[in-house]
Amino acid sequence: KAAVTRELELALGVAGIKSLSLVVPSLSGLLASSDTGSGVQYMNRAASVSYALGKLLEVISAHFVPVTLLIDDLQFADGISRSIISSMLENAAQPTFFVCCYRDDDVKPGDDFSSWLQSVESSDIEKVKIENLSLDGVNEMMSESLRAFPRITLPLATQLYN
């Protein structure tokens, strides 16, 4: 942990750590200098965050293989966030596995997100469509999570499903 922390601090510097801690607040427990540099000015915050996330993945993947990064609810990402994600997908270290999720029922043909998806799909990306859970699936998940019989969890599962 200490070697990774030191390597990240050297790679990012105060400004990089500050920009990264704005997006990944849990890093403050790992990086000692994440609370410094409150007066840091950014020429381009998106570029700073993109660079810092790339360095974070590069350093972590050099020490821990494989690295899996899950990005959920992509349909709500703004243009800058999508740009950062595109950059990470294009420039990620080899042992990084990305799982990016979005709700296709929230996506309209021709909107900004659809256009972005088409541009990303030209990369070496595999698309996997997962259907919504059925009532039985929700009930099974509730039953297992609550360690209760399915007949007991069915009313709750029905409320969650609807």
PDB file of C-alpha atoms in Angstrom:
ATOM      1  CA  LYS A   1       0.000   0.000   0.000  1.00  0.00           C
ATOM      2  CA  ALA A   2       2.782   2.432   0.890  1.00  0.00           C
ATOM      3  CA  ALA A   3       4.563   1.880  -2.445  1.00  0.00           C
ATOM      4  CA  VAL A   4       1.363   2.483  -4.415  1.00  0.00           C
ATOM      5  CA  THR A   5       0.563   5.588  -2.365  1.00  0.00           C
ATOM      6  CA  ARG A   6       4.032   7.036  -2.904  1.00  0.00           C
ATOM      7  CA  GLU A   7       3.969   6.241  -6.621  1.00  0.00           C
ATOM      8  CA  LEU A   8       0.551   7.909  -7.003  1.00  0.00           C
ATOM      9  CA  GLU A   9       1.682  11.001  -5.117  1.00  0.00           C
ATOM     10  CA  LEU A  10       4.774  11.288  -7.307  1.00  0.00           C
ATOM     11  CA  ALA A  11       2.825  10.689 -10.541  1.00  0.00           C
ATOM     12  CA  LEU A  12      -0.025  13.075  -9.759  1.00  0.00           C
ATOM     13  CA  GLY A  13       1.419  15.855  -7.639  1.00  0.00           C
ATOM     14  CA  VAL A  14      -0.766  18.046  -5.450  1.00  0.00           C
ATOM     15  CA  ALA A  15      -2.959  19.325  -8.307  1.00  0.00           C
ATOM     16  CA  GLY A  16      -3.582  15.837  -9.666  1.00  0.00           C
ATOM     17  CA  ILE A  17      -4.435  14.448  -6.250  1.00  0.00           C
ATOM     18  CA  LYS A  18      -6.791  17.350  -5.623  1.00  0.00           C
ATOM     19  CA  SER A  19      -8.601  16.907  -8.955  1.00  0.00           C
ATOM     20  CA  LEU A  20      -8.839  13.153  -8.435  1.00  0.00           C
ATOM     21  CA  SER A  21     -10.119  13.469  -4.865  1.00  0.00           C
ATOM     22  CA  LEU A  22     -13.026  15.551  -6.160  1.00  0.00           C
ATOM     23  CA  VAL A  23     -14.218  12.567  -8.223  1.00  0.00           C
ATOM     24  CA  VAL A  24     -13.013   9.744  -5.974  1.00  0.00           C
ATOM     25  CA  PRO A  25     -13.434  11.060  -2.396  1.00  0.00           C
ATOM     26  CA  SER A  26     -12.393   7.741  -0.831  1.00  0.00           C
ATOM     27  CA  LEU A  27      -8.824   8.415  -1.999  1.00  0.00           C
ATOM     28  CA  SER A  28      -8.389  10.843   0.882  1.00  0.00           C
ATOM     29  CA  GLY A  29      -7.808   7.843   3.155  1.00  0.00           C
ATOM     30  CA  LEU A  30      -5.027   6.584   0.892  1.00  0.00           C
ATOM     31  CA  LEU A  31      -3.277   9.741  -0.240  1.00  0.00           C
ATOM     32  CA  ALA A  32      -1.932  11.948   2.524  1.00  0.00           C
ATOM     33  CA  SER A  33      -1.734  15.101   0.451  1.00  0.00           C
ATOM     34  CA  SER A  34      -5.324  14.958  -0.843  1.00  0.00           C
ATOM     35  CA  ASP A  35      -6.379  17.694   1.580  1.00  0.00           C
ATOM     36  CA  THR A  36      -3.714  20.127   0.405  1.00  0.00           C
ATOM     37  CA  GLY A  37      -3.739  22.453  -2.540  1.00  0.00           C
ATOM     38  CA  SER A  38      -7.119  24.028  -1.892  1.00  0.00           C
ATOM     39  CA  GLY A  39      -5.994  27.003  -3.977  1.00  0.00           C
ATOM     40  CA  VAL A  40      -5.061  24.887  -6.992  1.00  0.00           C
ATOM     41  CA  GLN A  41      -6.169  26.443 -10.278  1.00  0.00           C
ATOM     42  CA  TYR A  42      -7.001  24.302 -13.306  1.00  0.00           C
ATOM     43  CA  MET A  43      -6.512  25.292 -16.909  1.00  0.00           C
ATOM     44  CA  ASN A  44      -8.865  22.484 -17.924  1.00  0.00           C
ATOM     45  CA  ARG A  45     -10.467  20.534 -15.098  1.00  0.00           C
ATOM     46  CA  ALA A  46     -11.730  17.758 -17.416  1.00  0.00           C
ATOM     47  CA  ALA A  47      -8.216  17.238 -18.793  1.00  0.00           C
ATOM     48  CA  SER A  48      -6.792  17.224 -15.244  1.00  0.00           C
ATOM     49  CA  VAL A  49      -9.311  14.644 -14.069  1.00  0.00           C
ATOM     50  CA  SER A  50      -8.817  12.537 -17.197  1.00  0.00           C
ATOM     51  CA  TYR A  51      -5.043  12.564 -16.758  1.00  0.00           C
ATOM     52  CA  ALA A  52      -5.293  11.813 -13.023  1.00  0.00           C
ATOM     53  CA  LEU A  53      -7.699   8.895 -13.556  1.00  0.00           C
ATOM     54  CA  GLY A  54      -5.422   7.514 -16.267  1.00  0.00           C
ATOM     55  CA  LYS A  55      -2.426   7.723 -13.940  1.00  0.00           C
ATOM     56  CA  LEU A  56      -4.426   6.123 -11.134  1.00  0.00           C
ATOM     57  CA  LEU A  57      -5.311   3.165 -13.365  1.00  0.00           C
ATOM     58  CA  GLU A  58      -1.736   2.930 -14.646  1.00  0.00           C
ATOM     59  CA  VAL A  59      -0.216   2.841 -11.151  1.00  0.00           C
ATOM     60  CA  ILE A  60      -2.798   0.476  -9.680  1.00  0.00           C
ATOM     61  CA  SER A  61      -2.649  -1.932 -12.633  1.00  0.00           C
ATOM     62  CA  ALA A  62       1.138  -2.075 -12.299  1.00  0.00           C
ATOM     63  CA  HIS A  63       0.714  -3.472  -8.773  1.00  0.00           C
ATOM     64  CA  PHE A  64      -2.607  -5.311  -8.874  1.00  0.00           C
ATOM     65  CA  VAL A  65      -3.707  -7.397 -11.845  1.00  0.00           C
ATOM     66  CA  PRO A  66      -6.346  -7.491 -13.150  1.00  0.00           C
ATOM     67  CA  VAL A  67      -8.122  -4.213 -12.413  1.00  0.00           C
ATOM     68  CA  THR A  68     -11.874  -4.003 -12.978  1.00  0.00           C
ATOM     69  CA  LEU A  69     -13.566  -0.632 -13.195  1.00  0.00           C
ATOM     70  CA  LEU A  70     -17.361  -0.509 -12.986  1.00  0.00           C
ATOM     71  CA  ILE A  71     -19.122   2.605 -14.249  1.00  0.00           C
ATOM     72  CA  ASP A  72     -22.870   2.478 -13.692  1.00  0.00           C
ATOM     73  CA  ASP A  73     -25.747   4.618 -14.982  1.00  0.00           C
ATOM     74  CA  LEU A  74     -23.791   5.983 -17.935  1.00  0.00           C
ATOM     75  CA  GLN A  75     -27.003   7.353 -19.421  1.00  0.00           C
ATOM     76  CA  PHE A  76     -26.837  10.143 -16.816  1.00  0.00           C
ATOM     77  CA  ALA A  77     -23.229  11.148 -17.579  1.00  0.00           C
ATOM     78  CA  ASP A  78     -22.688  14.619 -18.969  1.00  0.00           C
ATOM     79  CA  GLY A  79     -20.552  15.329 -22.023  1.00  0.00           C
ATOM     80  CA  ILE A  80     -17.369  16.003 -20.048  1.00  0.00           C
ATOM     81  CA  SER A  81     -17.759  12.774 -18.077  1.00  0.00           C
ATOM     82  CA  ARG A  82     -18.343  10.808 -21.290  1.00  0.00           C
ATOM     83  CA  SER A  83     -15.233  12.415 -22.766  1.00  0.00           C
ATOM     84  CA  ILE A  84     -13.201  11.339 -19.737  1.00  0.00           C
ATOM     85  CA  ILE A  85     -14.594   7.802 -19.968  1.00  0.00           C
ATOM     86  CA  SER A  86     -13.746   7.660 -23.684  1.00  0.00           C
ATOM     87  CA  SER A  87     -10.202   8.720 -22.918  1.00  0.00           C
ATOM     88  CA  MET A  88      -9.892   6.060 -20.227  1.00  0.00           C
ATOM     89  CA  LEU A  89     -11.238   3.379 -22.572  1.00  0.00           C
ATOM     90  CA  GLU A  90      -8.795   4.361 -25.313  1.00  0.00           C
ATOM     91  CA  ASN A  91      -5.713   4.808 -23.136  1.00  0.00           C
ATOM     92  CA  ALA A  92      -6.174   2.295 -20.319  1.00  0.00           C
ATOM     93  CA  ALA A  93      -3.389   0.043 -19.179  1.00  0.00           C
ATOM     94  CA  GLN A  94      -3.676  -3.472 -20.611  1.00  0.00           C
ATOM     95  CA  PRO A  95      -4.868  -5.391 -17.540  1.00  0.00           C
ATOM     96  CA  THR A  96      -7.855  -3.076 -17.004  1.00  0.00           C
ATOM     97  CA  PHE A  97     -11.344  -4.482 -17.533  1.00  0.00           C
ATOM     98  CA  PHE A  98     -14.157  -1.961 -17.890  1.00  0.00           C
ATOM     99  CA  VAL A  99     -17.788  -2.740 -17.143  1.00  0.00           C
ATOM    100  CA  CYS A 100     -19.956   0.161 -18.236  1.00  0.00           C
ATOM    101  CA  CYS A 101     -23.693  -0.036 -17.588  1.00  0.00           C
ATOM    102  CA  TYR A 102     -26.598   2.033 -18.837  1.00  0.00           C
ATOM    103  CA  ARG A 103     -30.350   1.678 -19.086  1.00  0.00           C
ATOM    104  CA  ASP A 104     -31.281   1.451 -22.730  1.00  0.00           C
ATOM    105  CA  ASP A 105     -34.873   2.455 -21.987  1.00  0.00           C
ATOM    106  CA  ASP A 106     -33.525   5.895 -20.911  1.00  0.00           C
ATOM    107  CA  VAL A 107     -31.709   6.389 -24.237  1.00  0.00           C
ATOM    108  CA  LYS A 108     -33.387   8.054 -27.208  1.00  0.00           C
ATOM    109  CA  PRO A 109     -32.114   7.544 -30.766  1.00  0.00           C
ATOM    110  CA  GLY A 110     -30.180  10.585 -31.925  1.00  0.00           C
ATOM    111  CA  ASP A 111     -29.528  12.086 -28.487  1.00  0.00           C
ATOM    112  CA  ASP A 112     -26.032  12.968 -27.253  1.00  0.00           C
ATOM    113  CA  PHE A 113     -25.644   9.701 -25.356  1.00  0.00           C
ATOM    114  CA  SER A 114     -26.614   7.606 -28.397  1.00  0.00           C
ATOM    115  CA  SER A 115     -24.068   9.447 -30.521  1.00  0.00           C
ATOM    116  CA  TRP A 116     -21.421   8.897 -27.877  1.00  0.00           C
ATOM    117  CA  LEU A 117     -22.291   5.186 -27.696  1.00  0.00           C
ATOM    118  CA  GLN A 118     -21.854   4.839 -31.440  1.00  0.00           C
ATOM    119  CA  SER A 119     -18.430   6.505 -31.286  1.00  0.00           C
ATOM    120  CA  VAL A 120     -17.326   4.243 -28.435  1.00  0.00           C
ATOM    121  CA  GLU A 121     -18.646   1.098 -30.100  1.00  0.00           C
ATOM    122  CA  SER A 122     -16.170   1.621 -32.920  1.00  0.00           C
ATOM    123  CA  SER A 123     -13.495   0.638 -30.382  1.00  0.00           C
ATOM    124  CA  ASP A 124     -12.857  -2.960 -29.432  1.00  0.00           C
ATOM    125  CA  ILE A 125     -15.834  -3.169 -27.080  1.00  0.00           C
ATOM    126  CA  GLU A 126     -18.225  -6.026 -26.550  1.00  0.00           C
ATOM    127  CA  LYS A 127     -21.809  -5.086 -25.842  1.00  0.00           C
ATOM    128  CA  VAL A 128     -23.849  -7.379 -23.601  1.00  0.00           C
ATOM    129  CA  LYS A 129     -27.577  -6.799 -23.224  1.00  0.00           C
ATOM    130  CA  ILE A 130     -29.071  -7.869 -19.930  1.00  0.00           C
ATOM    131  CA  GLU A 131     -32.827  -7.995 -19.559  1.00  0.00           C
ATOM    132  CA  ASN A 132     -34.653  -6.599 -16.537  1.00  0.00           C
ATOM    133  CA  LEU A 133     -35.357  -8.953 -13.658  1.00  0.00           C
ATOM    134  CA  SER A 134     -38.720 -10.674 -13.601  1.00  0.00           C
ATOM    135  CA  LEU A 135     -40.877 -10.662 -10.467  1.00  0.00           C
ATOM    136  CA  ASP A 136     -39.580 -14.161  -9.714  1.00  0.00           C
ATOM    137  CA  GLY A 137     -36.001 -12.911 -10.067  1.00  0.00           C
ATOM    138  CA  VAL A 138     -36.603  -9.978  -7.711  1.00  0.00           C
ATOM    139  CA  ASN A 139     -38.286 -12.290  -5.215  1.00  0.00           C
ATOM    140  CA  GLU A 140     -35.410 -14.768  -5.384  1.00  0.00           C
ATOM    141  CA  MET A 141     -32.897 -11.979  -4.794  1.00  0.00           C
ATOM    142  CA  MET A 142     -34.934 -10.629  -1.854  1.00  0.00           C
ATOM    143  CA  SER A 143     -35.352 -14.105  -0.398  1.00  0.00           C
ATOM    144  CA  GLU A 144     -31.623 -14.813  -0.552  1.00  0.00           C
ATOM    145  CA  SER A 145     -30.638 -11.357   0.708  1.00  0.00           C
ATOM    146  CA  LEU A 146     -33.032 -11.457   3.651  1.00  0.00           C
ATOM    147  CA  ARG A 147     -32.564 -15.197   4.243  1.00  0.00           C
ATOM    148  CA  ALA A 148     -36.298 -15.678   4.249  1.00  0.00           C
ATOM    149  CA  PHE A 149     -38.626 -18.024   2.421  1.00  0.00           C
ATOM    150  CA  PRO A 150     -39.813 -16.743  -0.985  1.00  0.00           C
ATOM    151  CA  ARG A 151     -43.450 -16.820   0.134  1.00  0.00           C
ATOM    152  CA  ILE A 152     -42.530 -14.376   2.938  1.00  0.00           C
ATOM    153  CA  THR A 153     -40.612 -11.962   0.664  1.00  0.00           C
ATOM    154  CA  LEU A 154     -43.126 -12.001  -2.195  1.00  0.00           C
ATOM    155  CA  PRO A 155     -45.158  -8.971  -0.998  1.00  0.00           C
ATOM    156  CA  LEU A 156     -41.971  -6.884  -0.664  1.00  0.00           C
ATOM    157  CA  ALA A 157     -40.639  -8.159  -3.986  1.00  0.00           C
ATOM    158  CA  THR A 158     -43.932  -7.237  -5.642  1.00  0.00           C
ATOM    159  CA  GLN A 159     -43.689  -3.684  -4.292  1.00  0.00           C
ATOM    160  CA  LEU A 160     -40.089  -3.362  -5.487  1.00  0.00           C
ATOM    161  CA  TYR A 161     -40.882  -4.828  -8.873  1.00  0.00           C
ATOM    162  CA  ASN A 162     -43.767  -2.449  -9.534  1.00  0.00           C
TER     163      ASN A 162
END
